Amino acid sequence: MKTKISIIGTGNVGATLAYLIIQAELTDVVLYDVVEGMPQGKALDISEAAPLWISSSAITGTNDYAPTAQSDIIVVTAGFPRKPNMTRDDLLYANAKVVSEVVERTAALSPNSIFIIVTNPVDVMAQLSLKISGFKRERVIGMGGILDSARFRTFVAWEAGVSPRDVEALVLGGHGDQMVPMSRYTTVKGVPVTELFSKERVDALVQRTRDGGAEIISLLKYGSAYYAPAAAIFHMVKSIICDENRLLPCSAYLSGEYGEHDVYTGVPVVLGKAGIEKIIELKLNEQEEADFAKSAKTVKNFVAKLGNPSHKMQ
Ligand code: NAD
């Protein structure tokens, strides 16, 4: 049976994701954006690449929500990216307005879909989307941890002089300056980096991971990262569409897991056709627990700033 994904926001991240999906012939795609002609133009360009990739997946561009109806997955990349010297949290109010509108419109047309929220600050936007959509928590997922973990893997691989394929990394907590890179669970072919490198080197790799987004913004000058973010979303989409049950760090709504309640933050989850099939609870040491709680508190503070939308959760 054919599946359909709608990508709301056809900017750098959304369009790159669409291209990856069509290239891999994963599913049909609808590209939506408020800018007239832009999603249509990008969809046409990507359609013309499909024969070269021998892909039968179809892509259409629109400024109308109707074609997004009955999507299996809605990816929300609409909003504004960070500029130099801006934190993800500076984007809070502007993007909350965009995400509220997008989720309200798309949830009504695709009541059985799964939301993947990407717009920053992502944990806060995911929590807003949960409330506005009224969907169950399994079907509203934020993207952050996969990207942060991929960045950590890259830096560890360079340090060890090995292929990133042989590095596993885990980053928990909110996708922000308070993220929690888990060095004990970050390994080169099973050997934790804490045993391979000095504490100073591990600390430096952790810091570069925390600053990963800002490092790219300062080089690009305008706009933020999009190749690695799109690749991260692609793996979430694939795990859901193909029911792969991959274990991936994603932003999920916690109801008691890791001692946290009523907050979205990054934890390892199993992603399958129902969305989040399971949240995996790891044993954290004292320092990790404190860092995780601090990160969750930051998200809670921003959610509180936004106030509670009147919409009801299921
Ligand atoms: P971009 O500016 O290239 O694209 C954003 C698009 O959203 C634009 O095309 C714009 O026209 C569109 N848009 C604005 N308002 C809209 C609305 N009401 N409805 C539909 N579309 C609307 O930005 P980008 O680089 O693609 O980033 C998109 C978002 O994703 C940003 O908030 C960015 O911070 C975030 N992001 C998150 C992660 C993550 O790890 N979670 C990673 C990268 C980017």
Short mmCIF file of C-alpha atoms and ligand atoms in Angstrom, two decimals:
data_model
loop_
_atom_site.label_atom_id
_atom_site.label_comp_id
_atom_site.label_asym_id
_atom_site.label_seq_id
_atom_site.Cartn_x
_atom_site.Cartn_y
_atom_site.Cartn_z
CA MET A 1 0.00 0.00 0.00
CA LYS A 2 1.27 3.48 -0.87
CA THR A 3 2.16 5.74 2.01
CA LYS A 4 2.21 9.52 2.08
CA ILE A 5 4.27 12.02 4.01
CA SER A 6 3.60 15.75 4.13
CA ILE A 7 6.46 18.12 4.82
CA ILE A 8 5.24 21.47 6.12
CA GLY A 9 7.89 24.10 5.45
CA THR A 10 9.82 23.66 2.23
CA GLY A 11 12.97 25.49 3.27
CA ASN A 12 16.43 24.00 3.57
CA VAL A 13 15.57 21.14 5.93
CA GLY A 14 12.18 20.29 4.39
CA ALA A 15 13.35 20.28 0.78
CA THR A 16 16.52 18.29 1.56
CA LEU A 17 14.41 15.70 3.39
CA ALA A 18 12.04 15.48 0.42
CA TYR A 19 14.97 14.86 -1.92
CA LEU A 20 16.33 12.06 0.30
CA ILE A 21 12.91 10.40 0.48
CA ILE A 22 12.35 10.49 -3.29
CA GLN A 23 15.89 9.30 -3.97
CA ALA A 24 15.32 6.31 -1.65
CA GLU A 25 11.81 5.70 -3.11
CA LEU A 26 10.53 5.56 0.46
CA THR A 27 7.07 7.13 0.11
CA ASP A 28 5.07 9.77 -1.79
CA VAL A 29 5.64 13.33 -0.62
CA VAL A 30 3.55 16.51 -0.38
CA LEU A 31 5.55 19.71 0.09
CA TYR A 32 3.67 22.63 1.69
CA ASP A 33 4.87 26.19 2.23
CA VAL A 34 3.32 29.66 2.56
CA VAL A 35 5.62 31.10 -0.13
CA GLU A 36 3.78 30.94 -3.43
CA GLY A 37 5.39 28.86 -6.17
CA MET A 38 8.29 27.72 -4.00
CA PRO A 39 7.01 24.25 -2.98
CA GLN A 40 5.70 23.71 -6.53
CA GLY A 41 9.11 24.65 -8.00
CA LYS A 42 11.06 22.44 -5.61
CA ALA A 43 8.64 19.53 -6.14
CA LEU A 44 9.02 19.87 -9.93
CA ASP A 45 12.81 19.95 -9.66
CA ILE A 46 12.86 16.85 -7.40
CA SER A 47 10.33 15.08 -9.70
CA GLU A 48 12.76 15.59 -12.57
CA ALA A 49 15.51 13.91 -10.53
CA ALA A 50 13.31 10.84 -9.85
CA PRO A 51 13.97 9.13 -13.23
CA LEU A 52 17.70 9.47 -12.62
CA TRP A 53 17.34 7.69 -9.28
CA ILE A 54 14.95 5.15 -10.83
CA SER A 55 12.38 6.16 -8.23
CA SER A 56 8.61 5.82 -8.64
CA SER A 57 7.78 7.92 -5.58
CA ALA A 58 5.70 10.98 -6.43
CA ILE A 59 6.12 14.50 -5.07
CA THR A 60 3.79 17.50 -5.31
CA GLY A 61 4.12 21.06 -4.05
CA THR A 62 1.26 23.18 -2.72
CA ASN A 63 0.21 26.33 -0.83
CA ASP A 64 -3.02 24.62 0.15
CA TYR A 65 -3.46 22.23 3.09
CA ALA A 66 -6.03 20.01 1.27
CA PRO A 67 -3.45 17.79 -0.54
CA THR A 68 -1.88 16.89 2.84
CA ALA A 69 -5.07 15.05 3.90
CA GLN A 70 -4.70 11.44 5.06
CA SER A 71 -0.94 11.63 5.41
CA ASP A 72 0.75 8.84 7.35
CA ILE A 73 3.41 11.20 8.64
CA ILE A 74 3.50 15.01 8.93
CA VAL A 75 6.95 16.53 9.30
CA VAL A 76 6.88 20.10 10.63
CA THR A 77 9.90 22.10 9.46
CA ALA A 78 7.98 25.37 9.09
CA GLY A 79 9.24 28.45 10.87
CA PHE A 80 12.41 30.40 11.23
CA PRO A 81 15.95 29.07 11.63
CA ARG A 82 18.53 30.50 14.00
CA LYS A 83 20.81 33.36 12.99
CA PRO A 84 24.32 33.96 14.39
CA ASN A 85 24.27 34.76 18.13
CA MET A 86 20.69 33.56 18.43
CA THR A 87 19.87 30.58 20.65
CA ARG A 88 17.21 28.07 19.69
CA ASP A 89 15.18 29.56 22.49
CA ASP A 90 15.14 33.05 20.92
CA LEU A 91 12.94 31.53 18.27
CA LEU A 92 10.32 30.55 20.81
CA TYR A 93 7.46 32.96 20.19
CA ALA A 94 7.76 33.36 16.42
CA ASN A 95 7.89 29.64 15.83
CA ALA A 96 5.18 28.80 18.37
CA LYS A 97 2.74 30.84 16.30
CA VAL A 98 3.71 29.06 13.07
CA VAL A 99 3.69 25.57 14.61
CA SER A 100 0.32 26.11 16.33
CA GLU A 101 -1.32 27.00 13.03
CA VAL A 102 0.37 24.21 11.09
CA VAL A 103 -0.49 21.50 13.61
CA GLU A 104 -4.07 22.61 13.99
CA ARG A 105 -4.65 22.56 10.20
CA THR A 106 -2.81 19.32 9.44
CA ALA A 107 -4.08 17.31 12.43
CA ALA A 108 -7.66 17.98 11.35
CA LEU A 109 -6.97 16.66 7.83
CA SER A 110 -4.80 13.70 8.89
CA PRO A 111 -6.22 12.53 12.23
CA ASN A 112 -4.37 9.20 12.12
CA SER A 113 -0.97 10.59 11.23
CA ILE A 114 2.27 10.71 13.19
CA PHE A 115 3.88 14.11 13.74
CA ILE A 116 7.63 14.55 13.55
CA ILE A 117 8.37 18.02 14.88
CA VAL A 118 11.62 19.66 13.80
CA THR A 119 11.05 23.41 14.22
CA ASN A 120 13.13 24.88 17.09
CA PRO A 121 13.13 25.02 20.03
CA VAL A 122 12.08 21.49 19.17
CA ASP A 123 11.23 20.03 22.58
CA VAL A 124 8.95 22.98 23.34
CA MET A 125 7.38 22.86 19.87
CA ALA A 126 6.73 19.11 20.27
CA GLN A 127 4.98 19.74 23.58
CA LEU A 128 2.89 22.49 21.98
CA SER A 129 2.03 20.15 19.10
CA LEU A 130 0.92 17.39 21.48
CA LYS A 131 -1.52 19.76 23.16
CA ILE A 132 -2.82 21.33 19.97
CA SER A 133 -3.26 18.07 18.04
CA GLY A 134 -4.83 16.15 20.94
CA PHE A 135 -2.92 13.11 19.62
CA LYS A 136 -1.52 10.44 21.92
CA ARG A 137 2.09 10.94 22.93
CA GLU A 138 3.24 7.99 20.80
CA ARG A 139 2.28 9.97 17.69
CA VAL A 140 4.03 13.27 18.39
CA ILE A 141 7.81 12.97 18.26
CA GLY A 142 10.55 15.61 18.25
CA MET A 143 13.79 15.32 16.25
CA GLY A 144 16.97 16.30 18.07
CA GLY A 145 18.86 13.44 19.69
CA ILE A 146 19.60 11.59 16.44
CA LEU A 147 21.24 14.70 15.04
CA ASP A 148 23.18 15.45 18.23
CA SER A 149 24.32 11.80 18.41
CA ALA A 150 25.41 11.86 14.76
CA ARG A 151 27.47 14.98 15.49
CA PHE A 152 29.05 13.30 18.52
CA ARG A 153 29.80 10.19 16.40
CA THR A 154 31.49 12.34 13.76
CA PHE A 155 33.79 14.09 16.26
CA VAL A 156 34.65 10.81 18.04
CA ALA A 157 35.41 9.11 14.71
CA TRP A 158 37.77 11.95 13.72
CA GLU A 159 39.49 11.79 17.11
CA ALA A 160 39.93 7.99 16.88
CA GLY A 161 40.85 8.06 13.19
CA VAL A 162 38.20 5.45 12.35
CA SER A 163 35.08 5.31 10.21
CA PRO A 164 31.99 6.83 11.86
CA ARG A 165 30.34 3.46 11.09
CA ASP A 166 32.34 1.98 13.95
CA VAL A 167 31.23 4.62 16.45
CA GLU A 168 28.02 4.53 18.46
CA ALA A 169 27.02 7.63 20.43
CA LEU A 170 24.14 8.68 22.58
CA VAL A 171 22.96 12.18 23.44
CA LEU A 172 20.01 12.59 25.80
CA GLY A 173 18.09 15.58 27.16
CA GLY A 174 16.68 18.60 25.37
CA HIS A 175 18.00 19.62 21.95
CA GLY A 176 19.56 22.81 23.24
CA ASP A 177 22.55 24.13 25.04
CA GLN A 178 21.73 21.82 27.99
CA MET A 179 21.83 18.58 25.97
CA VAL A 180 23.41 15.60 27.74
CA PRO A 181 26.05 13.77 25.64
CA MET A 182 26.48 10.37 27.30
CA SER A 183 30.19 9.59 27.13
CA ARG A 184 29.84 6.25 29.00
CA TYR A 185 27.45 5.00 26.31
CA THR A 186 29.55 6.36 23.43
CA THR A 187 31.82 3.67 22.05
CA VAL A 188 34.30 2.84 19.33
CA LYS A 189 33.53 -0.78 18.40
CA GLY A 190 32.13 -1.32 21.91
CA VAL A 191 34.94 0.43 23.85
CA PRO A 192 33.63 3.53 25.73
CA VAL A 193 35.36 6.78 24.77
CA THR A 194 36.02 7.35 28.49
CA GLU A 195 38.51 4.46 28.27
CA LEU A 196 40.01 5.52 24.94
CA PHE A 197 40.69 9.24 25.39
CA SER A 198 41.78 11.53 28.24
CA LYS A 199 39.09 13.35 30.22
CA GLU A 200 40.15 16.65 28.59
CA ARG A 201 39.68 15.21 25.08
CA VAL A 202 36.29 13.69 25.96
CA ASP A 203 35.19 17.02 27.47
CA ALA A 204 36.28 18.83 24.30
CA LEU A 205 34.32 16.40 22.09
CA VAL A 206 31.26 16.82 24.31
CA GLN A 207 31.53 20.61 24.12
CA ARG A 208 31.89 20.57 20.32
CA THR A 209 28.75 18.40 20.16
CA ARG A 210 26.85 20.85 22.38
CA ASP A 211 27.99 23.70 20.10
CA GLY A 212 27.46 21.66 16.91
CA GLY A 213 24.53 23.70 15.61
CA ALA A 214 26.10 27.06 16.50
CA GLU A 215 29.40 26.10 14.82
CA ILE A 216 27.61 25.63 11.50
CA ILE A 217 25.50 28.79 11.89
CA SER A 218 28.63 30.87 12.47
CA LEU A 219 30.16 29.49 9.26
CA LEU A 220 27.03 29.83 7.12
CA LYS A 221 26.29 33.35 8.46
CA TYR A 222 22.64 33.04 7.47
CA GLY A 223 20.63 29.90 8.07
CA SER A 224 21.38 26.79 10.06
CA ALA A 225 22.39 23.19 9.37
CA TYR A 226 20.19 21.13 7.09
CA TYR A 227 22.02 18.18 5.51
CA ALA A 228 22.55 16.26 8.76
CA PRO A 229 19.17 17.33 10.18
CA ALA A 230 17.40 16.06 7.04
CA ALA A 231 19.34 12.78 7.23
CA ALA A 232 18.27 12.41 10.88
CA ILE A 233 14.59 12.95 10.03
CA PHE A 234 14.93 10.52 7.12
CA HIS A 235 15.92 7.73 9.52
CA MET A 236 12.95 8.48 11.78
CA VAL A 237 10.57 8.42 8.80
CA LYS A 238 12.07 5.18 7.48
CA SER A 239 11.86 3.44 10.84
CA ILE A 240 8.15 4.35 11.05
CA ILE A 241 7.15 3.65 7.43
CA CYS A 242 9.09 0.37 7.24
CA ASP A 243 8.23 -0.58 10.87
CA GLU A 244 11.94 -1.12 11.53
CA ASN A 245 11.74 -0.70 15.32
CA ARG A 246 15.04 1.17 15.36
CA LEU A 247 16.31 2.40 18.70
CA LEU A 248 16.88 6.12 18.19
CA PRO A 249 17.20 9.06 20.58
CA CYS A 250 14.16 11.30 20.02
CA SER A 251 12.28 13.94 21.94
CA ALA A 252 9.37 12.19 23.67
CA TYR A 253 6.73 13.18 26.21
CA LEU A 254 7.71 11.76 29.59
CA SER A 255 5.13 10.59 32.11
CA GLY A 256 7.35 9.37 34.91
CA GLU A 257 10.19 7.94 32.80
CA TYR A 258 13.58 9.15 34.01
CA GLY A 259 11.74 10.66 37.00
CA GLU A 260 10.25 13.40 34.78
CA HIS A 261 6.61 14.32 34.21
CA ASP A 262 4.85 16.45 31.64
CA VAL A 263 7.88 17.37 29.57
CA TYR A 264 9.35 16.59 26.14
CA THR A 265 13.02 15.73 26.17
CA GLY A 266 15.47 13.45 24.39
CA VAL A 267 15.43 9.77 25.38
CA PRO A 268 16.09 6.50 23.52
CA VAL A 269 12.88 5.28 21.90
CA VAL A 270 11.88 2.40 19.63
CA LEU A 271 10.29 3.82 16.46
CA GLY A 272 7.85 1.67 14.50
CA LYS A 273 4.59 1.92 12.62
CA ALA A 274 2.69 3.18 15.68
CA GLY A 275 5.27 5.92 16.26
CA ILE A 276 6.98 5.56 19.64
CA GLU A 277 6.58 1.87 20.42
CA LYS A 278 8.61 2.02 23.61
CA ILE A 279 10.70 4.43 25.70
CA ILE A 280 13.91 2.82 26.92
CA GLU A 281 15.04 3.79 30.41
CA LEU A 282 18.79 3.69 30.97
CA LYS A 283 20.47 3.75 34.34
CA LEU A 284 22.04 7.18 34.78
CA ASN A 285 24.80 8.01 37.24
CA GLU A 286 24.45 10.93 39.64
CA GLN A 287 26.03 13.52 37.32
CA GLU A 288 24.03 12.36 34.28
CA GLU A 289 20.83 12.41 36.33
CA ALA A 290 21.54 15.98 37.43
CA ASP A 291 22.36 17.10 33.86
CA PHE A 292 19.22 15.39 32.53
CA ALA A 293 17.02 17.07 35.17
CA LYS A 294 18.60 20.47 34.42
CA SER A 295 17.96 20.02 30.70
CA ALA A 296 14.31 19.00 31.31
CA LYS A 297 13.86 21.99 33.61
CA THR A 298 14.99 24.35 30.81
CA VAL A 299 12.33 22.89 28.50
CA LYS A 300 9.70 23.19 31.25
CA ASN A 301 10.58 26.84 31.80
CA PHE A 302 10.06 27.64 28.13
CA VAL A 303 6.80 25.69 27.99
CA ALA A 304 5.62 27.69 31.01
CA LYS A 305 6.56 30.93 29.23
CA LEU A 306 4.35 29.98 26.30
CA GLY A 307 1.42 29.33 28.61
CA ASN A 308 -1.01 26.49 28.28
CA PRO A 309 -3.02 26.35 25.09
CA SER A 310 -6.66 25.70 25.78
CA HIS A 311 -6.72 22.56 23.60
CA LYS A 312 -7.13 19.26 25.40
CA MET A 313 -4.78 16.30 25.30
CA GLN A 314 -6.16 12.78 24.85
P1 NAD B 1 14.18 27.70 6.31
O1 NAD B 1 14.02 29.14 6.61
O2 NAD B 1 15.08 27.30 5.21
O3 NAD B 1 12.73 27.08 6.03
C1 NAD B 1 11.61 27.35 6.81
C2 NAD B 1 10.41 27.39 5.87
O4 NAD B 1 9.23 27.54 6.65
C3 NAD B 1 10.45 28.55 4.89
O5 NAD B 1 10.38 28.06 3.56
C4 NAD B 1 9.21 29.37 5.24
O6 NAD B 1 8.58 29.96 4.12
C5 NAD B 1 8.33 28.30 5.87
N1 NAD B 1 7.26 28.84 6.70
C6 NAD B 1 7.27 29.94 7.51
N2 NAD B 1 6.06 30.09 8.07
C7 NAD B 1 5.28 29.08 7.61
C8 NAD B 1 3.93 28.70 7.83
N3 NAD B 1 3.11 29.41 8.64
N4 NAD B 1 3.46 27.60 7.19
C9 NAD B 1 4.27 26.89 6.37
N5 NAD B 1 5.55 27.21 6.11
C10 NAD B 1 6.04 28.28 6.73
O7 NAD B 1 14.62 26.97 7.67
P2 NAD B 1 15.26 25.52 7.84
O8 NAD B 1 16.73 25.62 7.85
O9 NAD B 1 14.60 24.60 6.87
O10 NAD B 1 14.81 25.19 9.34
C11 NAD B 1 13.44 24.98 9.63
C12 NAD B 1 13.22 24.86 11.14
O11 NAD B 1 13.85 23.66 11.61
C13 NAD B 1 13.87 25.99 11.97
O12 NAD B 1 13.03 26.29 13.08
C14 NAD B 1 15.17 25.37 12.47
O13 NAD B 1 15.65 25.99 13.64
C15 NAD B 1 14.70 23.96 12.72
N6 NAD B 1 15.76 22.95 12.77
C16 NAD B 1 15.68 22.04 13.77
C17 NAD B 1 16.62 21.05 13.88
C18 NAD B 1 16.51 20.03 14.97
O14 NAD B 1 17.48 19.33 15.25
N7 NAD B 1 15.36 19.89 15.60
C19 NAD B 1 17.70 20.99 12.96
C20 NAD B 1 17.74 21.94 11.92
C21 NAD B 1 16.74 22.92 11.83
#
